[in-house]
Short mmCIF file of N, CA and C and ligand atoms in Angstrom, two decimals:
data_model
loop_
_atom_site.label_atom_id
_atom_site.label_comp_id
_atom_site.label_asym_id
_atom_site.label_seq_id
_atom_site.Cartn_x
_atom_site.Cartn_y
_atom_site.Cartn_z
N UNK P 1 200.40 5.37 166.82
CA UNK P 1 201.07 6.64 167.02
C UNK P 1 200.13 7.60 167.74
N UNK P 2 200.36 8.44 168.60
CA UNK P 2 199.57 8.96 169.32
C UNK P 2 200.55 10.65 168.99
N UNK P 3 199.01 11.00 168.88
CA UNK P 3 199.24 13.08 168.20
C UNK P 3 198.80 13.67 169.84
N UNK P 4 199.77 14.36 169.48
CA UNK P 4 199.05 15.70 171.24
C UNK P 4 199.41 16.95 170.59
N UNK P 5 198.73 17.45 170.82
CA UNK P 5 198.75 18.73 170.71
C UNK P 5 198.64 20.03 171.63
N UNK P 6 198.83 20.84 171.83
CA UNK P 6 199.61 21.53 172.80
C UNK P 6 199.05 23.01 172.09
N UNK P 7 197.99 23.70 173.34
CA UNK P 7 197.66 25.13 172.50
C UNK P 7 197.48 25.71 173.67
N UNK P 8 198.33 27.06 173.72
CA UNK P 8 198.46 27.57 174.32
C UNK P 8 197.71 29.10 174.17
N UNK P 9 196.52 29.71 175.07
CA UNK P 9 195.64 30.25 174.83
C UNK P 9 195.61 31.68 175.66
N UNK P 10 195.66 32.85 175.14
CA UNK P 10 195.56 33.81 176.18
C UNK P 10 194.52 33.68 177.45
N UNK P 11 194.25 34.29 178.14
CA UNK P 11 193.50 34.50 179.13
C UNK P 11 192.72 35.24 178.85
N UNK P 12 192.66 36.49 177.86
CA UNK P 12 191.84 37.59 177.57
C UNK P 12 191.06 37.28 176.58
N UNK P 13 189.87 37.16 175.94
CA UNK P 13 189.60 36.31 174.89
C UNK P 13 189.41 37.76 173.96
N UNK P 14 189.91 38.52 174.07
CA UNK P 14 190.70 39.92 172.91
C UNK P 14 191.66 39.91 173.08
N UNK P 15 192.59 39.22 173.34
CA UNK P 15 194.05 40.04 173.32
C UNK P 15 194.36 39.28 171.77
N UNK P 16 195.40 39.95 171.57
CA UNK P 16 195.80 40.15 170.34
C UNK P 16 197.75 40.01 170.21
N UNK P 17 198.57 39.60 170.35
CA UNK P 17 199.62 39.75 170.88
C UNK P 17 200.46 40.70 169.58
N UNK P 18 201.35 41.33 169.48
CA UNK P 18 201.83 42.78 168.93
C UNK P 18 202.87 41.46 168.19
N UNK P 19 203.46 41.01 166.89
CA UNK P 19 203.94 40.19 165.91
C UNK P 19 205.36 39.81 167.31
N UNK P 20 206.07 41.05 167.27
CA UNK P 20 206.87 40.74 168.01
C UNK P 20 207.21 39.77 168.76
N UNK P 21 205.89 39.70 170.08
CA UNK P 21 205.21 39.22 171.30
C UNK P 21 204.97 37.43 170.67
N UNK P 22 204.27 37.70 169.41
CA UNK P 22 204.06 36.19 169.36
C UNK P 22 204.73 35.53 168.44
N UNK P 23 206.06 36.11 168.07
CA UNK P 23 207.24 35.23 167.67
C UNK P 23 208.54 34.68 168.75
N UNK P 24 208.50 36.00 169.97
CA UNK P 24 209.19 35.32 170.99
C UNK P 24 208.57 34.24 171.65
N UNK P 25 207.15 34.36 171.87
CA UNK P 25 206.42 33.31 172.35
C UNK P 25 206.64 32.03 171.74
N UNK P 26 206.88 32.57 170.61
CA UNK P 26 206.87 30.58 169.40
C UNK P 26 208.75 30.35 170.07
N UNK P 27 209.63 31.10 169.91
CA UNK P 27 210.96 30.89 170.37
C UNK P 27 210.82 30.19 171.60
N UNK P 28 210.33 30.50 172.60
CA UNK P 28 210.28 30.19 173.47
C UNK P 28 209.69 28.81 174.15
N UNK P 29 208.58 28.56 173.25
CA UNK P 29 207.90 27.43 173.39
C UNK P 29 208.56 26.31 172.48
N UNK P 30 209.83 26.68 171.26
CA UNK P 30 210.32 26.05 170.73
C UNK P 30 211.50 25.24 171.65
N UNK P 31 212.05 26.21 172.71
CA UNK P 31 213.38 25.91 173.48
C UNK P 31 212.68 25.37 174.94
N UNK P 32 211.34 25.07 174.79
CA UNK P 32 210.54 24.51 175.89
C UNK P 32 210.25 23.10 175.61
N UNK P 33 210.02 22.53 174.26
CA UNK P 33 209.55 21.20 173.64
C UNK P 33 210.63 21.32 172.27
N UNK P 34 211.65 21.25 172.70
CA UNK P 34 212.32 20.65 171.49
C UNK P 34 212.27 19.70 170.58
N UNK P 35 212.14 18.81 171.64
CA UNK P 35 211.85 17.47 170.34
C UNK P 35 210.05 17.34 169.87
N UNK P 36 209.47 18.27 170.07
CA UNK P 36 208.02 18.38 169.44
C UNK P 36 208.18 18.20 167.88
N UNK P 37 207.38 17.67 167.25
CA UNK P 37 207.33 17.01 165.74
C UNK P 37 206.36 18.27 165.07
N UNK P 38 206.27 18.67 163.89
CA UNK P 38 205.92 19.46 163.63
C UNK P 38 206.16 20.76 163.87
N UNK P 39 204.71 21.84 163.29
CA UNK P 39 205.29 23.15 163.64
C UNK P 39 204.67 23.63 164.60
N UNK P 40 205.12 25.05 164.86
CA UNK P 40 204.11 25.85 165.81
C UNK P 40 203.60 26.84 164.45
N UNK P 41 202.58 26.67 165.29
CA UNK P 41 201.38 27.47 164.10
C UNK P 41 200.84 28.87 165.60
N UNK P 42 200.63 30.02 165.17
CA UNK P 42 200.02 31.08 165.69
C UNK P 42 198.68 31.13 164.73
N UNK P 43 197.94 31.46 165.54
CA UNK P 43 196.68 31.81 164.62
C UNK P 43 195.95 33.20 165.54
N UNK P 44 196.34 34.25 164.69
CA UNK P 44 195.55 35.40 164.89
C UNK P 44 194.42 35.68 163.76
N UNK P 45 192.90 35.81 164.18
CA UNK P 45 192.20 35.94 164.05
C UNK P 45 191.32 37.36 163.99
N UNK P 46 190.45 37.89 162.90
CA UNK P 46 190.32 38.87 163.29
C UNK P 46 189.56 39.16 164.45
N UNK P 47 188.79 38.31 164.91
CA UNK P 47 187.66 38.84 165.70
C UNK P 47 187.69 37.90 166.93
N UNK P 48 186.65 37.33 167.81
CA UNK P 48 186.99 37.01 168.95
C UNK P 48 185.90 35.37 168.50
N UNK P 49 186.41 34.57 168.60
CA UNK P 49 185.75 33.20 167.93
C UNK P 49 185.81 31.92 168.93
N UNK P 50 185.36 31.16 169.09
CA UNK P 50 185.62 29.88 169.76
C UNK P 50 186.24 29.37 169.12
N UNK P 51 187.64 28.87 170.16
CA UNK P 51 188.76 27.96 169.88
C UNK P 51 188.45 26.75 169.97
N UNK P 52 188.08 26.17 168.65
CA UNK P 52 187.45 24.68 168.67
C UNK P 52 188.84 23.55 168.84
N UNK P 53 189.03 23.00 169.81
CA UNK P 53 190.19 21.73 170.08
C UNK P 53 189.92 21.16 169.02
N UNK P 54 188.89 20.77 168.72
CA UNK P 54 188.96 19.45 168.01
C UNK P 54 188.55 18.03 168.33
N UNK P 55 188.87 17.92 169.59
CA UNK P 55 188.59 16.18 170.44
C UNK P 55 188.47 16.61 171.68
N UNK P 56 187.71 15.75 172.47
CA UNK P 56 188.01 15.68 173.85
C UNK P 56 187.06 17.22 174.39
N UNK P 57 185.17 17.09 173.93
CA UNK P 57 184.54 18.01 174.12
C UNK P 57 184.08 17.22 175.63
N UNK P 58 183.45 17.72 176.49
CA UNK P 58 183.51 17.16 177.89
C UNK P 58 182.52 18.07 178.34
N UNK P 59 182.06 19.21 177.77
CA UNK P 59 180.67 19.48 177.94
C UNK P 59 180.69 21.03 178.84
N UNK P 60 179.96 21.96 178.98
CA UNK P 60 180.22 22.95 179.73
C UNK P 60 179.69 23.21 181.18
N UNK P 61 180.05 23.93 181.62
CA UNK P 61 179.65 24.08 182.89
C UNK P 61 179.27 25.68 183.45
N UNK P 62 178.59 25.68 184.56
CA UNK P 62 178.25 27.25 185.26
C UNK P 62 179.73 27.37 185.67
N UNK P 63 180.04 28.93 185.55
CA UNK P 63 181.11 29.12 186.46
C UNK P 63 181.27 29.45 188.06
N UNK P 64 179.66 29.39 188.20
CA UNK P 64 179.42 29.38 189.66
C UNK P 64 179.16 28.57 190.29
N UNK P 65 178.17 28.29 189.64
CA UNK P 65 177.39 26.99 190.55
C UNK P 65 177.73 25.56 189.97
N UNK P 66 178.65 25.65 188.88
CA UNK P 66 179.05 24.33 188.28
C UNK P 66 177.80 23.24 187.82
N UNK P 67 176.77 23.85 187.59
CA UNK P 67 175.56 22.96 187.00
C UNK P 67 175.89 23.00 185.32
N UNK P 68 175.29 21.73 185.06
CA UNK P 68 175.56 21.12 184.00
C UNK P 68 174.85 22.39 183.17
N UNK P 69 175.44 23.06 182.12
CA UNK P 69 175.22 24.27 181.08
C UNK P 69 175.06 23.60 179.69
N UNK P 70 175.05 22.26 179.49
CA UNK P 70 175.78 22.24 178.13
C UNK P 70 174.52 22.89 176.78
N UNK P 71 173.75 22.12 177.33
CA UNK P 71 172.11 22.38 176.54
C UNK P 71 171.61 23.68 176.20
N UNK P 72 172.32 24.53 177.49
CA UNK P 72 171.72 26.42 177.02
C UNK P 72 172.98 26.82 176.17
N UNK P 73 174.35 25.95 176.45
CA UNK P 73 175.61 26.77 175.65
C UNK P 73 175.15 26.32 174.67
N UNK P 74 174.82 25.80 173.52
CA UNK P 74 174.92 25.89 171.98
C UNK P 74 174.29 27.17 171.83
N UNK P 75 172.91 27.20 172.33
CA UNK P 75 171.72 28.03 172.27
C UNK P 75 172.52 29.33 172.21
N UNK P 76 173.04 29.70 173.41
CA UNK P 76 173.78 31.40 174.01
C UNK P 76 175.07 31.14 172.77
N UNK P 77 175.78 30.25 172.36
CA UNK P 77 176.32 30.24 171.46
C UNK P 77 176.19 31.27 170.26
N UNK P 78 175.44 30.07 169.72
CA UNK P 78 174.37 30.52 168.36
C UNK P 78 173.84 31.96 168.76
N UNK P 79 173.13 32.32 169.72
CA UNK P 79 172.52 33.56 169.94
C UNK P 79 173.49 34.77 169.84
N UNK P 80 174.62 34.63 170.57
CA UNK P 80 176.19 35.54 170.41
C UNK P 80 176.86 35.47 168.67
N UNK P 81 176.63 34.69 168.58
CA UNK P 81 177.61 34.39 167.24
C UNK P 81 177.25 35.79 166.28
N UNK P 82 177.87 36.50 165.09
CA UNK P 82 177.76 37.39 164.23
C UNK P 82 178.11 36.78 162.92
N UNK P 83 177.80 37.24 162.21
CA UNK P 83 178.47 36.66 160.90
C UNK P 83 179.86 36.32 160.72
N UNK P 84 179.74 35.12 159.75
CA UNK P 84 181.29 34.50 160.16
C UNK P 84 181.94 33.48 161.89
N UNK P 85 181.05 33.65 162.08
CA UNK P 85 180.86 33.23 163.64
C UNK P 85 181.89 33.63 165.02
N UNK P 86 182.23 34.78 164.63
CA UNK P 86 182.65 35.96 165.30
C UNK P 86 181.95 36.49 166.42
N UNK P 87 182.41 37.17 167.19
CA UNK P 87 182.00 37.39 168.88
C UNK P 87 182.21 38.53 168.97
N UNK P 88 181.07 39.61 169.62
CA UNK P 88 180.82 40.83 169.73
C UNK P 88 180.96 40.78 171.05
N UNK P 89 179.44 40.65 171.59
CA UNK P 89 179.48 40.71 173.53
C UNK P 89 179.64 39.29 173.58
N UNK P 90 180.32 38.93 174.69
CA UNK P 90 180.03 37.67 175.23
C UNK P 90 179.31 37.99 176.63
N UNK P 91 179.11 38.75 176.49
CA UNK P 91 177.94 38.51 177.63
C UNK P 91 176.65 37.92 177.77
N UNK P 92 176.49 36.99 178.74
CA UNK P 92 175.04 35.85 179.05
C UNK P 92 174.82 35.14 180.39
N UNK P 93 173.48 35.55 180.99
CA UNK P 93 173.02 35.24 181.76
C UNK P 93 173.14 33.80 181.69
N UNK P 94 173.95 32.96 182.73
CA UNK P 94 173.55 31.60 183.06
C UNK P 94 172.36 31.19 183.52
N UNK P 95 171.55 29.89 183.14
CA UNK P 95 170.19 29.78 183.24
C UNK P 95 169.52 28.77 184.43
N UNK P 96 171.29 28.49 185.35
CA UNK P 96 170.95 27.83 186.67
C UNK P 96 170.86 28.53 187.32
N UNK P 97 171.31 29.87 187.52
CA UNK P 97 171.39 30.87 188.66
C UNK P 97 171.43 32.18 188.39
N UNK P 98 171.38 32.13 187.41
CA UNK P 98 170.82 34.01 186.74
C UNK P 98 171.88 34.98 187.04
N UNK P 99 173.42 34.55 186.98
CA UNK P 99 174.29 35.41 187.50
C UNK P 99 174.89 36.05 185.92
N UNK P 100 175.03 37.04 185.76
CA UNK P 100 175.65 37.62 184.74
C UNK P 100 177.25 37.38 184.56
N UNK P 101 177.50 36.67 183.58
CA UNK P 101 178.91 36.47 183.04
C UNK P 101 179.18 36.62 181.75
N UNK P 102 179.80 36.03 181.32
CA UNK P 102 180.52 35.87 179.88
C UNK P 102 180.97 34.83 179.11
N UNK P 103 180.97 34.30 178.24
CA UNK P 103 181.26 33.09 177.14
C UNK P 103 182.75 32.79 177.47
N UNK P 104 183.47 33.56 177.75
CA UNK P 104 184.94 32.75 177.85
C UNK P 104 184.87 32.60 179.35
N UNK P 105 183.98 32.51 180.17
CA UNK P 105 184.31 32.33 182.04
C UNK P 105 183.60 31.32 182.18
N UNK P 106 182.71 30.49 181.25
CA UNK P 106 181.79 29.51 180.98
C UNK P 106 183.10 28.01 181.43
N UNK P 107 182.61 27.15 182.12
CA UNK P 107 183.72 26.17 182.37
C UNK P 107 183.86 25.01 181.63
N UNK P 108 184.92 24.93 180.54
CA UNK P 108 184.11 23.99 179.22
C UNK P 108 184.73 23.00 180.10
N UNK P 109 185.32 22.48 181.31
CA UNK P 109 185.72 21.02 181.73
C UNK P 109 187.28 20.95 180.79
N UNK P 110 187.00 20.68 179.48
CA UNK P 110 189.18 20.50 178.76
C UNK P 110 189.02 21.55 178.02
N UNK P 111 189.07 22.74 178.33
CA UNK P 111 189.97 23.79 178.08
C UNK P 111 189.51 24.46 177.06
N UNK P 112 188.17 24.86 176.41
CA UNK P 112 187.89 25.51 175.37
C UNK P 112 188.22 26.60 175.29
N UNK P 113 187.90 27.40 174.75
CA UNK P 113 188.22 28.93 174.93
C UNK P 113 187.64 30.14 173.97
N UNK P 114 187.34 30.91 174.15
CA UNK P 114 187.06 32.06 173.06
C UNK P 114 187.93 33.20 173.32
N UNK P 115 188.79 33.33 172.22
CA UNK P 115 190.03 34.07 172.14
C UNK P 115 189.99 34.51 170.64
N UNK P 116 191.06 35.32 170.78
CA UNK P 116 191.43 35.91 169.30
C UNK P 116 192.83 35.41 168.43
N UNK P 117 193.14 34.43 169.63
CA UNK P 117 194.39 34.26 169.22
C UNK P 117 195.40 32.96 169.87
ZN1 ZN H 201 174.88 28.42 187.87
#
């Protein structure tokens, strides 16, 4: 039997969607995959966290220069993280090319994300 799963992730890694917003969203994604097994689950969060998939980690990347990042991301990880492992700035210098970005513009390769929601 083969599981897929299907997560659909803001773009803003604060947005927050208003209850409303993310019950039409579940309607909508319901009349999009009907015959999907299970439920749709929303998960709002308080703070801004890495959206861990689960499977299928593939390693990170620069968003510029596309050099292999994976070895400094735990590090800038861990260094960002707050208690609870919650996200304040995501801001961090990449360490192939010294360009100033951010933890959710980081290129995880399948789709990671740091969002709130
Ligand atoms: Zn780079």
């Amino acid at each position: 039997m083969i599981i897929r799963l299907l997560h659909v992730m803001p773009k803003g890694p604060r947005f927050s969607p208003a209850p409303a917003v993310s019950e039409a969203a579940q309607a909508g994604l319901q009349q999009l995959v009907p015959e999907a097994l299970g439920d749709y689950d929303v998960w709002d969060i308080p703070c801004t966290a890495l959206i861990d998939l689960g499977e299928n980690w593939c390693g990170a990347r620069c968003p510029v220069c596309s050099s292999n990042i994976e070895g400094w991301w735990g590090h800038a990880m861990d260094t960002a993280a707050l208690a609870g492992g919650y996200f304040g700035s995501l801001a961090v210098t990449v360490p192939c090319c010294f360009v100033q970005t951010d933890l959710n513009a980081v290129d995880y390769v399948e789709g990671q994300v740091v969002a709130r929601c």
